[in-house]
CSV table of C-alpha atoms in Angstrom, one decimal:
chain,number,residue,atom,x,y,z
Y,1,MET,CA,-38.7,47.5,-33.5
Y,2,LYS,CA,-38.3,51.2,-33.0
Y,3,THR,CA,-36.8,53.2,-35.9
Y,4,ASN,CA,-34.0,54.4,-33.7
Y,5,ASN,CA,-33.1,50.8,-32.7
Y,6,ALA,CA,-33.2,49.7,-36.3
Y,7,LEU,CA,-30.8,52.6,-37.3
Y,8,GLN,CA,-28.5,51.6,-34.5
Y,9,VAL,CA,-28.3,48.0,-35.7
Y,10,ILE,CA,-27.7,49.2,-39.2
Y,11,PHE,CA,-25.0,51.6,-38.1
Y,12,ALA,CA,-23.3,49.0,-35.9
Y,13,PHE,CA,-23.3,46.5,-38.8
Y,14,PHE,CA,-22.0,49.1,-41.3
Y,15,LEU,CA,-19.3,50.2,-38.8
Y,16,GLY,CA,-18.2,46.5,-38.6
Y,17,LEU,CA,-17.9,46.3,-42.4
Y,18,VAL,CA,-15.9,49.5,-42.5
Y,19,VAL,CA,-13.6,48.3,-39.8
Y,20,VAL,CA,-12.8,45.1,-41.6
Y,21,ALA,CA,-12.3,47.0,-44.8
Y,22,PHE,CA,-9.9,49.4,-43.1
Y,23,VAL,CA,-7.9,46.7,-41.5
Y,24,GLY,CA,-7.8,44.5,-44.6
Y,25,ILE,CA,-6.7,47.4,-46.8
Y,26,GLY,CA,-4.2,48.6,-44.2
Y,27,VAL,CA,-2.6,45.1,-43.9
Y,28,ASN,CA,-2.4,44.8,-47.7
Y,29,THR,CA,-0.9,48.3,-48.0
Y,30,PHE,CA,1.9,47.7,-45.6
Y,31,TYR,CA,2.4,44.0,-46.4
Y,32,PRO,CA,1.4,43.7,-50.0
Y,33,GLU,CA,0.7,40.4,-51.8
Y,34,PRO,CA,3.7,39.0,-53.7
Y,35,GLN,CA,3.7,39.7,-57.4
Y,36,TRP,CA,2.5,36.8,-59.6
Y,37,PRO,CA,4.9,35.6,-62.3
Y,38,VAL,CA,3.9,35.9,-65.9
Y,39,ASP,CA,3.3,32.2,-66.3
Y,40,GLY,CA,0.5,32.3,-63.6
Y,41,SER,CA,2.1,29.9,-61.1
Y,42,ALA,CA,1.9,30.9,-57.5
Y,43,PRO,CA,4.9,33.0,-56.4
Y,44,ALA,CA,7.5,31.5,-54.1
Y,45,GLY,CA,6.6,32.2,-50.5
Y,46,TYR,CA,2.9,32.7,-51.2
Y,47,ASP,CA,1.8,30.3,-48.5
Y,48,SER,CA,4.1,32.1,-46.0
Y,49,TRP,CA,2.5,35.4,-47.1
Y,50,ARG,CA,-1.0,34.1,-46.5
Y,51,LEU,CA,0.0,32.8,-43.0
Y,52,ILE,CA,1.7,36.0,-42.0
Y,53,THR,CA,-1.3,38.0,-43.3
Y,54,GLY,CA,-3.7,35.8,-41.4
Y,55,ILE,CA,-1.6,36.2,-38.2
Y,56,THR,CA,-1.5,40.0,-38.7
Y,57,LEU,CA,-5.2,40.1,-39.2
Y,58,LEU,CA,-5.7,37.9,-36.1
Y,59,VAL,CA,-3.7,40.3,-34.0
Y,60,CYS,CA,-5.7,43.3,-35.4
Y,61,ALA,CA,-9.0,41.5,-34.8
Y,62,THR,CA,-8.0,40.8,-31.2
Y,63,VAL,CA,-7.1,44.4,-30.5
Y,64,ILE,CA,-10.4,45.6,-32.0
Y,65,LEU,CA,-12.4,43.1,-30.0
Y,66,VAL,CA,-10.6,44.1,-26.7
Y,67,VAL,CA,-11.2,47.8,-27.5
Y,68,SER,CA,-14.9,47.1,-27.9
Y,69,LEU,CA,-15.0,45.7,-24.4
Y,70,PHE,CA,-13.6,48.8,-22.8
Y,71,LEU,CA,-16.1,51.3,-24.3
Y,72,PRO,CA,-18.6,52.5,-21.8
Y,73,GLU,CA,-22.2,51.3,-21.9
Y,74,ALA,CA,-23.4,54.7,-23.2
Y,75,GLN,CA,-21.4,54.0,-26.4
Y,76,GLY,CA,-23.2,50.7,-27.0
Y,77,VAL,CA,-23.6,51.3,-30.7
Y,78,LEU,CA,-19.9,52.0,-31.3
Y,79,SER,CA,-19.0,49.1,-29.0
Y,80,ASN,CA,-21.2,46.7,-31.0
Y,81,GLY,CA,-19.9,48.1,-34.3
Y,82,LEU,CA,-16.3,47.5,-33.2
Y,83,LEU,CA,-17.3,44.1,-31.9
Y,84,LEU,CA,-18.7,43.2,-35.3
Y,85,GLY,CA,-15.7,44.6,-37.0
Y,86,GLY,CA,-13.4,42.5,-34.8
Y,87,VAL,CA,-15.5,39.4,-35.6
Y,88,PHE,CA,-15.5,40.1,-39.3
Y,89,THR,CA,-11.7,40.7,-39.2
Y,90,MET,CA,-11.3,37.4,-37.3
Y,91,VAL,CA,-13.3,35.6,-40.1
Y,92,TYR,CA,-11.1,37.3,-42.7
Y,93,ALA,CA,-7.9,36.2,-40.7
Y,94,VAL,CA,-9.1,32.6,-40.5
Y,95,GLY,CA,-10.0,32.6,-44.2
Y,96,TRP,CA,-6.4,33.6,-45.2
Y,97,THR,CA,-5.0,31.2,-42.7
Y,98,ILE,CA,-7.0,28.2,-43.9
Y,99,PHE,CA,-5.5,28.5,-47.4
Y,100,ALA,CA,-1.9,28.7,-46.1
Y,101,GLY,CA,-0.1,25.4,-46.7
Y,102,GLN,CA,1.6,24.9,-43.3
Y,103,ASP,CA,-0.7,22.6,-41.4
Y,104,VAL,CA,0.6,23.0,-37.8
Y,105,LEU,CA,0.9,26.8,-37.9
Y,106,ARG,CA,-2.4,27.0,-39.6
Y,107,PHE,CA,-4.0,24.9,-36.8
Y,108,VAL,CA,-2.3,27.1,-34.1
Y,109,VAL,CA,-3.6,30.3,-35.7
Y,110,VAL,CA,-7.2,28.9,-35.9
Y,111,ALA,CA,-7.0,27.6,-32.3
Y,112,ILE,CA,-5.9,31.1,-31.1
Y,113,ALA,CA,-8.8,32.6,-33.1
Y,114,LEU,CA,-11.2,30.2,-31.4
Y,115,ALA,CA,-9.8,30.9,-27.9
Y,116,VAL,CA,-9.9,34.7,-28.4
Y,117,THR,CA,-13.5,34.5,-29.8
Y,118,ILE,CA,-14.7,32.4,-26.8
Y,119,ALA,CA,-12.9,34.7,-24.3
Y,120,ILE,CA,-14.3,37.9,-25.8
Y,121,GLY,CA,-17.8,36.4,-26.1
Y,122,ASN,CA,-17.6,35.4,-22.4
Y,123,LEU,CA,-16.4,38.8,-21.3
Y,124,LYS,CA,-18.9,40.7,-23.4
Y,125,PHE,CA,-22.0,38.7,-22.9
Y,126,VAL,CA,-21.7,36.4,-19.8
Y,127,ARG,CA,-19.6,38.5,-17.5
Y,128,ARG,CA,-21.8,41.6,-18.0
Y,129,ARG,CA,-25.0,39.7,-17.2
Y,130,ARG,CA,-23.5,38.4,-14.0
Y,131,ALA,CA,-22.3,41.9,-13.1
Y,132,VAL,CA,-25.8,43.4,-13.1
Y,133,PRO,CA,-27.3,42.8,-9.7
Y,134,GLN,CA,-30.8,41.2,-9.9
Y,135,PRO,CA,-33.3,42.3,-7.3
Y,136,GLU,CA,-34.4,39.6,-5.0
Y,137,PRO,CA,-38.1,38.8,-5.2
Y,138,VAL,CA,-40.2,40.1,-2.3
Y,139,ALA,CA,-43.1,38.2,-0.9
Y,140,SER,CA,-46.4,40.0,-1.0
Y,141,ASP,CA,-46.7,39.8,2.8
Y,142,GLU,CA,-43.3,41.3,3.3
Y,143,LEU,CA,-44.1,44.0,0.8
Y,144,ALA,CA,-47.3,44.9,2.6
Y,145,ASP,CA,-45.3,45.1,5.9
Y,146,ARG,CA,-42.7,47.4,4.3
Y,147,LEU,CA,-45.4,49.6,2.8
Y,148,SER,CA,-47.1,49.9,6.2
Y,149,ALA,CA,-43.9,50.8,7.9
Y,150,VAL,CA,-43.2,53.6,5.3
Y,151,GLU,CA,-46.8,54.9,5.7
Y,152,ALA,CA,-46.3,55.0,9.5
Y,153,LYS,CA,-43.1,56.9,9.1
Y,154,LEU,CA,-44.7,59.4,6.7
Y,155,ASP,CA,-47.6,59.9,9.1
Y,156,GLY,CA,-45.2,60.6,11.9
Y,157,ILE,CA,-43.3,63.1,9.8
Y,158,ALA,CA,-46.6,64.8,8.9
Y,159,ARG,CA,-47.7,65.1,12.5
Y,160,ALA,CA,-44.2,66.5,13.5
Y,161,LEU,CA,-44.4,69.1,10.8
Y,162,HIS,CA,-48.0,70.2,11.5
Y,163,GLY,CA,-47.3,70.5,15.2
């Protein structure tokens, strides 16, 4: 592996970690965890807070994943870093949601996370492969015929230029 490629992978991975940290800290800043009572029992509404936090993280992860799809190919390292950040944020969202006590809503959030992940993976990896046109294989006889035709045209051009 080339040094430049290794640095690009490391940078993309680090960008992914910074993205999930940024989103996690941002969500916790604007929607802080309920204060625990002195007796150490879970505060009232703690399961709701976990679920809402998971949903908020899921929305943020989806936005980040979608943004990673729209970056141009020339910005592949940034696109991959955002993709990793979106995936890490999705894992973080599912983690909070798993520990929320409401079974049906928890299932819905995880199902949405699964659907978004499959859709983004399909758009990022499958669709782009199909979009790249693959050259058709050329038989060696056909290739020889084409080469002969090109040589004949070049000879004709050379005769015309030399009088």
